[in-house]
Coordinates of C-alpha atoms and ligand atoms in Angstrom, one line a residue:
M48 CA 79.8 208.5 97.4
S49 CA 76.8 207.0 96.5
P50 CA 76.7 203.4 97.4
T51 CA 77.2 202.5 93.4
S52 CA 80.4 204.7 93.2
T53 CA 81.7 202.8 96.5
F54 CA 81.3 198.9 94.4
S55 CA 83.0 199.6 91.7
S56 CA 85.6 202.1 92.9
S57 CA 86.4 198.7 95.1
F58 CA 86.2 196.9 92.2
I59 CA 88.6 199.0 90.4
F60 CA 91.4 198.1 93.2
F61 CA 90.7 194.8 93.6
F62 CA 90.7 194.8 89.8
H63 CA 94.4 196.5 90.3
I64 CA 95.4 194.1 92.7
L65 CA 94.8 191.1 90.6
L66 CA 96.8 192.9 87.6
F67 CA 99.6 193.8 89.8
S68 CA 100.2 190.2 91.4
L69 CA 99.7 189.4 88.3
F70 CA 102.6 191.1 87.2
E71 CA 104.5 190.7 90.0
A72 CA 104.1 186.4 90.0
E73 CA 105.3 187.5 85.9
A74 CA 108.6 189.6 87.0
M75 CA 109.7 186.9 89.5
E76 CA 112.8 185.1 87.3
M77 CA 112.2 181.8 88.2
D78 CA 115.8 180.5 86.2
L79 CA 116.0 176.7 86.9
N80 CA 117.9 175.8 84.7
P81 CA 119.2 172.0 85.6
R82 CA 123.6 172.5 86.5
T83 CA 126.2 171.0 88.0
A84 CA 128.4 171.6 90.5
N85 CA 131.4 174.5 88.6
Q86 CA 132.8 175.8 91.8
T87 CA 135.5 174.2 93.6
L88 CA 135.8 175.0 96.7
F89 CA 139.3 173.0 97.7
E90 CA 141.1 170.1 96.0
G91 CA 144.6 168.2 97.1
E92 CA 145.8 165.5 97.5
G93 CA 143.2 163.9 99.8
G94 CA 140.6 164.8 97.5
G95 CA 138.2 167.6 96.5
Y96 CA 135.0 169.7 97.3
Y97 CA 132.2 170.9 94.9
A98 CA 129.3 173.3 95.0
W99 CA 126.8 174.5 93.1
S100 CA 127.4 178.1 93.6
S101 CA 124.2 180.3 94.6
K102 CA 125.4 183.3 92.2
E103 CA 125.6 180.8 89.5
F104 CA 122.8 178.9 91.2
P105 CA 120.5 182.6 92.0
F106 CA 117.2 180.2 92.5
L107 CA 119.1 178.4 95.5
A108 CA 119.8 181.3 97.5
Q109 CA 115.5 181.7 97.0
A110 CA 115.1 178.3 98.2
K111 CA 117.7 178.1 101.0
L112 CA 118.7 175.3 100.1
G113 CA 122.5 174.3 99.3
A114 CA 124.3 171.4 97.5
G115 CA 127.8 170.3 97.8
K116 CA 129.7 166.7 96.5
L117 CA 132.1 165.6 98.5
V118 CA 135.6 163.4 96.9
L119 CA 138.0 161.4 99.0
K120 CA 141.2 159.9 97.8
P121 CA 141.9 156.8 99.7
N122 CA 142.9 157.8 102.9
G123 CA 141.7 161.6 102.7
F124 CA 140.3 163.0 105.7
A125 CA 137.9 166.1 105.5
L126 CA 139.6 167.7 109.7
P127 CA 137.1 168.1 111.9
H128 CA 134.3 170.9 111.2
Y129 CA 130.7 172.2 111.1
V130 CA 127.7 173.3 109.1
D131 CA 126.0 176.5 109.4
S132 CA 122.9 174.9 107.4
S133 CA 121.8 171.0 108.3
K134 CA 122.1 168.2 105.5
V135 CA 121.8 165.0 104.1
G136 CA 124.6 163.0 102.2
Y137 CA 123.9 160.1 100.1
V138 CA 127.1 158.0 98.8
L139 CA 127.4 157.7 95.6
Q140 CA 130.1 155.9 95.4
G141 CA 132.7 153.9 97.6
S142 CA 132.8 151.0 100.1
D143 CA 134.6 152.4 102.8
G144 CA 133.9 155.5 104.2
V145 CA 133.3 156.6 107.6
V146 CA 132.2 159.3 109.3
G147 CA 132.4 160.6 113.2
M148 CA 130.4 162.9 114.7
V149 CA 130.6 164.9 118.0
F150 CA 126.4 166.1 117.9
P151 CA 125.8 169.6 119.1
N152 CA 123.8 169.8 123.4
K153 CA 124.4 166.6 124.5
K154 CA 127.1 167.1 126.6
S155 CA 128.4 163.8 127.1
S156 CA 128.4 162.9 124.3
K157 CA 131.9 161.3 122.2
E158 CA 132.5 161.2 119.4
V159 CA 130.5 158.5 116.7
A160 CA 131.8 157.0 113.9
L161 CA 130.3 155.2 111.1
K162 CA 130.5 153.2 108.1
L163 CA 129.8 154.5 104.5
K164 CA 128.8 152.1 101.3
K165 CA 127.6 152.9 98.5
G166 CA 124.1 153.6 98.3
D167 CA 123.9 155.4 102.5
I168 CA 122.5 158.6 103.9
I169 CA 123.2 160.6 106.5
P170 CA 122.1 163.0 108.2
V171 CA 124.4 166.1 109.2
P172 CA 122.0 168.3 111.8
L173 CA 123.1 171.9 111.9
G174 CA 126.6 172.3 113.8
A175 CA 127.2 168.5 114.3
L176 CA 130.8 168.9 114.1
S177 CA 132.1 165.5 111.6
W178 CA 135.3 164.5 110.1
W179 CA 134.5 162.3 107.3
Y180 CA 138.0 159.4 106.2
N181 CA 138.0 156.9 103.3
N182 CA 139.4 154.0 104.5
G183 CA 138.8 152.1 101.3
D184 CA 141.0 151.9 97.8
S185 CA 138.4 153.7 95.8
E186 CA 137.1 157.4 95.4
L187 CA 134.3 158.1 97.9
V188 CA 131.9 160.2 96.2
I189 CA 129.5 162.1 98.8
V190 CA 126.9 164.4 96.8
F191 CA 124.8 167.3 100.4
L192 CA 121.9 168.5 99.8
G193 CA 120.5 170.6 102.7
Q194 CA 118.8 173.2 103.7
T195 CA 120.1 176.9 104.1
T196 CA 117.4 178.8 106.0
K197 CA 119.7 179.6 108.8
A198 CA 123.2 179.9 106.5
Y199 CA 125.9 183.0 106.4
V200 CA 125.0 182.2 102.4
P201 CA 121.7 181.8 101.4
G202 CA 121.7 179.1 99.0
E203 CA 125.7 178.0 100.4
F204 CA 127.0 175.7 103.1
T205 CA 129.7 177.7 105.4
Y206 CA 132.2 175.6 106.7
F207 CA 134.0 176.1 110.3
I208 CA 137.1 174.3 109.7
L209 CA 138.4 173.1 113.0
T210 CA 141.4 172.2 113.1
G211 CA 145.0 172.8 110.0
G212 CA 146.2 176.3 108.1
L213 CA 142.4 176.9 108.3
G214 CA 142.0 176.8 111.4
I215 CA 140.0 177.9 114.0
L216 CA 142.5 177.0 116.5
G217 CA 145.3 178.3 115.1
A218 CA 143.3 181.6 114.6
F219 CA 143.4 182.5 117.9
S220 CA 147.0 184.9 119.1
T221 CA 149.5 182.3 121.2
E222 CA 148.1 184.6 123.8
Y223 CA 145.2 182.7 123.8
T224 CA 146.1 179.1 122.5
S225 CA 148.6 178.5 125.5
K226 CA 146.6 180.2 128.2
A227 CA 143.7 177.8 127.3
F228 CA 146.0 174.6 126.9
N229 CA 148.4 175.5 129.7
M230 CA 150.8 175.5 127.8
N231 CA 154.0 177.5 127.4
K232 CA 154.1 179.7 124.6
N233 CA 155.9 177.4 121.8
E234 CA 154.7 174.5 123.3
A235 CA 151.5 176.2 122.2
K236 CA 152.4 177.5 118.6
E237 CA 153.8 173.8 117.4
L238 CA 149.9 172.5 119.1
V239 CA 148.0 174.2 116.6
K240 CA 150.7 175.4 113.2
S241 CA 151.4 171.1 113.8
Q242 CA 149.2 170.1 111.1
S243 CA 149.5 172.7 108.1
G244 CA 147.2 171.4 105.7
V245 CA 143.8 172.6 105.2
I246 CA 140.9 171.5 104.5
I247 CA 141.2 167.4 102.7
I248 CA 144.0 166.5 103.2
K249 CA 145.6 162.4 102.4
L250 CA 147.2 160.5 105.6
E251 CA 150.1 158.9 105.6
A252 CA 149.5 154.5 104.2
G253 CA 148.6 152.3 108.0
K254 CA 148.0 155.5 110.0
T255 CA 144.3 153.7 112.1
M256 CA 141.5 155.8 112.2
P257 CA 138.9 155.2 114.2
Q258 CA 137.0 152.0 114.3
P259 CA 133.2 152.2 112.8
Q260 CA 130.1 151.3 115.4
L261 CA 128.5 148.7 114.1
H262 CA 125.4 149.6 116.4
K263 CA 125.5 153.0 116.0
T264 CA 126.2 153.1 112.1
K265 CA 122.5 150.9 111.8
E266 CA 120.7 154.1 114.2
L267 CA 122.7 156.5 112.3
V268 CA 122.7 155.7 108.6
F269 CA 120.5 154.3 106.2
N270 CA 121.0 152.4 103.4
I271 CA 118.3 153.3 101.1
D272 CA 119.4 151.5 97.8
S273 CA 119.0 148.4 99.6
S274 CA 115.7 149.0 101.2
L275 CA 112.2 147.5 100.1
A276 CA 110.5 150.9 97.7
D277 CA 107.5 152.4 98.3
G278 CA 106.3 152.0 94.5
N279 CA 108.2 149.6 92.0
V280 CA 106.3 149.0 88.8
K281 CA 107.1 146.4 86.2
R282 CA 109.1 148.0 83.4
G283 CA 108.8 151.3 85.2
G284 CA 110.7 151.9 88.2
I285 CA 110.9 151.9 91.5
I286 CA 110.5 154.6 94.2
T287 CA 111.6 155.2 98.0
T288 CA 110.9 158.0 100.7
V289 CA 112.5 157.1 103.3
N290 CA 110.8 159.7 106.0
K291 CA 111.5 160.5 110.0
S292 CA 108.6 157.4 110.3
K293 CA 111.0 155.6 108.4
F294 CA 114.2 156.5 109.3
S295 CA 113.8 159.1 112.5
F296 CA 117.7 160.7 112.8
I297 CA 116.5 162.2 109.0
G298 CA 113.5 164.0 110.9
E299 CA 116.3 165.0 112.9
V300 CA 117.4 167.6 110.2
G301 CA 114.0 168.7 109.2
L302 CA 114.1 166.9 105.9
T303 CA 112.9 163.6 104.0
A304 CA 114.8 162.2 101.0
T305 CA 114.0 160.0 98.2
H306 CA 115.3 157.5 95.3
M307 CA 113.7 157.4 92.2
K308 CA 115.2 154.9 89.4
L309 CA 112.6 154.9 85.5
Q310 CA 113.3 152.4 83.6
P311 CA 114.3 153.7 80.0
H312 CA 111.2 156.2 78.6
S313 CA 109.0 155.6 81.9
M314 CA 107.4 158.5 83.1
N315 CA 107.2 159.9 86.5
S316 CA 103.4 161.2 87.6
P317 CA 103.5 165.0 87.3
I318 CA 103.9 165.7 91.0
Y319 CA 104.2 169.0 93.7
S320 CA 104.1 170.4 97.4
T321 CA 100.9 171.2 98.6
D322 CA 103.2 172.3 102.4
S323 CA 105.3 174.8 100.6
S324 CA 107.8 172.3 100.7
I325 CA 111.0 172.8 98.3
R326 CA 112.4 169.8 96.3
V327 CA 115.8 169.6 95.1
I328 CA 116.8 167.0 93.1
Y329 CA 120.3 165.4 92.2
V330 CA 120.7 163.4 89.2
V331 CA 123.0 160.2 89.8
K332 CA 123.0 158.0 86.5
G333 CA 121.3 158.7 83.1
S334 CA 119.3 161.3 81.6
A335 CA 115.4 161.9 80.9
R336 CA 113.9 165.7 80.1
V337 CA 112.1 167.0 82.8
Q338 CA 108.8 169.4 82.3
I339 CA 108.4 171.5 85.4
V340 CA 104.7 173.2 84.9
G341 CA 104.8 177.1 87.7
I342 CA 102.1 179.8 88.0
Q343 CA 99.8 180.8 85.3
G344 CA 99.8 177.6 83.3
K345 CA 103.9 178.1 82.1
R346 CA 105.5 176.1 81.5
V347 CA 109.2 176.8 83.0
L348 CA 110.9 174.3 82.5
D349 CA 111.8 171.8 79.9
T350 CA 114.9 170.7 79.0
E351 CA 117.3 166.9 79.3
I352 CA 119.1 166.9 82.8
K353 CA 121.7 163.5 82.7
A354 CA 124.4 163.2 85.5
G355 CA 125.6 165.5 87.9
H356 CA 123.0 168.1 87.5
L357 CA 120.7 169.8 89.6
V358 CA 117.2 170.5 89.4
V359 CA 115.5 172.8 92.0
V360 CA 111.9 172.6 91.8
P361 CA 109.7 175.0 92.9
A362 CA 107.2 174.8 95.9
F363 CA 103.5 174.4 94.8
F364 CA 104.9 173.9 90.7
V365 CA 104.7 170.3 89.2
E366 CA 107.0 168.2 87.5
A367 CA 107.8 165.4 85.5
K368 CA 110.2 163.7 84.4
I369 CA 110.0 160.7 81.3
A370 CA 113.8 158.9 81.6
G371 CA 116.8 158.5 78.3
G372 CA 117.0 155.0 76.5
E373 CA 119.1 154.0 78.5
G374 CA 117.0 155.3 82.2
M375 CA 117.2 157.7 85.1
E376 CA 117.6 157.0 88.5
C377 CA 118.2 160.2 91.0
F378 CA 118.5 161.0 94.4
S379 CA 116.1 164.2 96.0
I380 CA 115.6 166.3 99.7
I381 CA 112.5 167.9 100.7
S382 CA 113.2 170.5 103.0
S383 CA 110.1 169.2 105.1
A384 CA 110.5 166.2 107.6
E385 CA 106.6 165.8 107.0
P386 CA 105.7 166.0 103.3
I387 CA 102.7 166.1 101.3
L388 CA 102.8 165.5 97.8
E389 CA 100.2 164.8 95.1
D390 CA 99.9 163.9 91.9
I391 CA 97.9 163.9 88.9
V392 CA 97.5 161.1 86.7
S393 CA 97.8 158.5 89.6
D394 CA 94.8 156.3 91.0
E395 CA 95.6 158.4 93.8
S396 CA 96.1 161.5 92.2
V397 CA 93.6 165.0 92.8
L398 CA 91.7 164.0 89.6
A399 CA 91.6 160.4 90.6
A400 CA 89.6 162.1 93.2
L401 CA 87.1 164.4 91.6
S402 CA 84.3 163.2 91.1
P403 CA 83.3 162.5 87.6
E404 CA 80.8 164.9 86.6
V405 CA 83.6 167.6 87.8
L406 CA 85.8 165.6 85.5
Q407 CA 83.7 166.3 82.1
A408 CA 83.0 169.6 82.7
S409 CA 86.0 170.8 83.7
L410 CA 88.2 169.1 81.0
N411 CA 84.5 169.6 78.8
I412 CA 84.6 166.2 77.4
S413 CA 82.0 163.9 77.3
A414 CA 79.9 161.4 79.7
V415 CA 82.1 158.9 77.6
S416 CA 85.6 160.3 77.7
G417 CA 84.9 160.7 81.7
K418 CA 84.3 157.1 81.8
H419 CA 87.4 155.9 79.9
L420 CA 89.6 159.0 81.1
I421 CA 88.7 157.0 85.4
S422 CA 89.5 153.5 83.6
E423 CA 92.6 154.2 82.5
I424 CA 93.7 157.0 85.8
S425 CA 92.7 154.2 88.0
K426 CA 95.3 151.6 86.4
N427 CA 97.6 154.1 86.7
S428 CA 100.6 154.6 90.1
I429 CA 103.1 157.0 90.9
I430 CA 105.5 155.5 87.8
L431 CA 104.5 155.2 84.1
P432 CA 105.6 152.8 82.7
S433 CA 107.2 152.9 78.7
T434 CA 104.8 151.0 77.2
N435 CA 100.8 150.8 79.3
Ligands
NAG265 C1 129.9 177.7 86.1 O1 129.4 177.4 84.6 C2 128.6 178.4 84.1 C3 128.0 178.7 82.9 O2 127.1 177.1 83.0 C4 130.0 179.8 83.5 O3 129.7 180.9 83.4 C5 131.4 179.2 84.7 O4 132.1 180.0 84.8 C6 131.3 178.9 85.3 N1 132.2 178.5 86.8 C7 133.6 177.5 86.4 C8 134.1 178.1 88.0 O5 133.4 177.0 86.4
NAG266 C1 106.2 159.1 106.1 O1 106.1 158.1 104.5 C2 105.1 157.0 105.6 C3 104.8 155.9 103.4 O2 104.9 157.0 102.5 C4 103.2 157.6 105.1 O3 102.8 156.8 105.5 C5 104.0 158.7 106.6 O4 102.5 158.9 107.0 C6 105.1 159.5 106.2 N1 105.3 159.9 108.0 C7 105.3 161.7 108.1 C8 105.5 161.4 109.4 O5 105.0 161.4 107.2
NAG267 C1 83.2 172.4 74.7 O1 83.5 171.4 73.8 C2 82.8 171.3 72.4 C3 82.6 170.7 71.5 O2 83.9 170.1 71.2 C4 82.6 172.8 72.0 O3 81.6 172.8 70.7 C5 83.3 174.5 73.0 O4 83.8 175.4 71.9 C6 83.8 173.4 74.1 N1 83.4 174.2 75.1 C7 84.8 175.7 75.2 C8 84.0 176.4 76.7 O5 85.4 175.3 75.6

């Protein structure tokens, strides 16, 4: 084989790889359309649990993220359970919730009881046993966003309930439970069959449940709504990021949370992850138009989002939102305890970091236009108000 033919065949080979990977990227189906939670897993007198099913939202499975929403009516009680996913709950509504947790791998640790109110974030580590109770007189609503990397069903949380009609205890034979509890068979049967309720029950008024421990609540619950924002732009909005430096417990579940409020018609600077972390956004209030740009400079999403919608932003893809007439509020998690995000048009953006020469050459603009662009960008923050 002559050197020329080696060169040309390896060139052709390389070219094939390039075409192939472009084709692969094209073929990879990514339906990023926002969805509401429309799978009812349970609904009863005490409340309900609703999920984003990975059948309806297949990209959740690809991204290995999950989401669900718990609604507890007054005196509603979600029976003790553990989950095959690590997640963060965000309290959308309610002022007098109580969550009890028993942490895995802490042999001597007793249940902790924590108080929950609107705006709180509560991390739930993989495998932690928890129960949830609404001690208030209005509904308690919590949205859970989390990672399903170790889950049975990618894209979904699977719950293991300890007691009640669908509980683990009642599923063992009486021979086992009587031996385990050192009781006769009738006593054992009564013990595990007495609670016929499933998943979420309603306790009789007047039942006393554990009082929340305030010092533990301070350590393990973080009110993101009332915390100091990292970015606060006049006529633009606010953004608050809660990472493990600010709230160490969220680091233990390997996630980071953000809360953003955009005022009417303001925009968040186009943003992307540089470390392969994925973001999942839940719209709390209002509406916005969201655009996501991905592989080969293709705009893969351009749609309206409103309260109740869930949006997933794939790794390295760039996302921007412009709030609608009544503004928009959203809560999101990022699938890393130390995510590295970059934006494109703020004073700290990658564009602002480029040298003037490269900016001019890349955009094919004159030195004068380049200077103007840089001076505009230097005034920008991560949120761009409606009238700049
Ligand atoms: C969920 O929404 C999809 C369309 O987005 C619909 O086809 C499906 O029937 C809905 N499922 C339920 C349980 O409501
Ligand atoms: C947490 O966020 C702060 C402020 O945004 C940042 O300075 C810090 O480096 C972050 N910590 C980690 C572990 O990423
Ligand atoms: C750069 O801009 C000039 C003037 O607008 C134009 O004539 C030229 O075709 C552009 N070059 C490229 C590569 O787009």
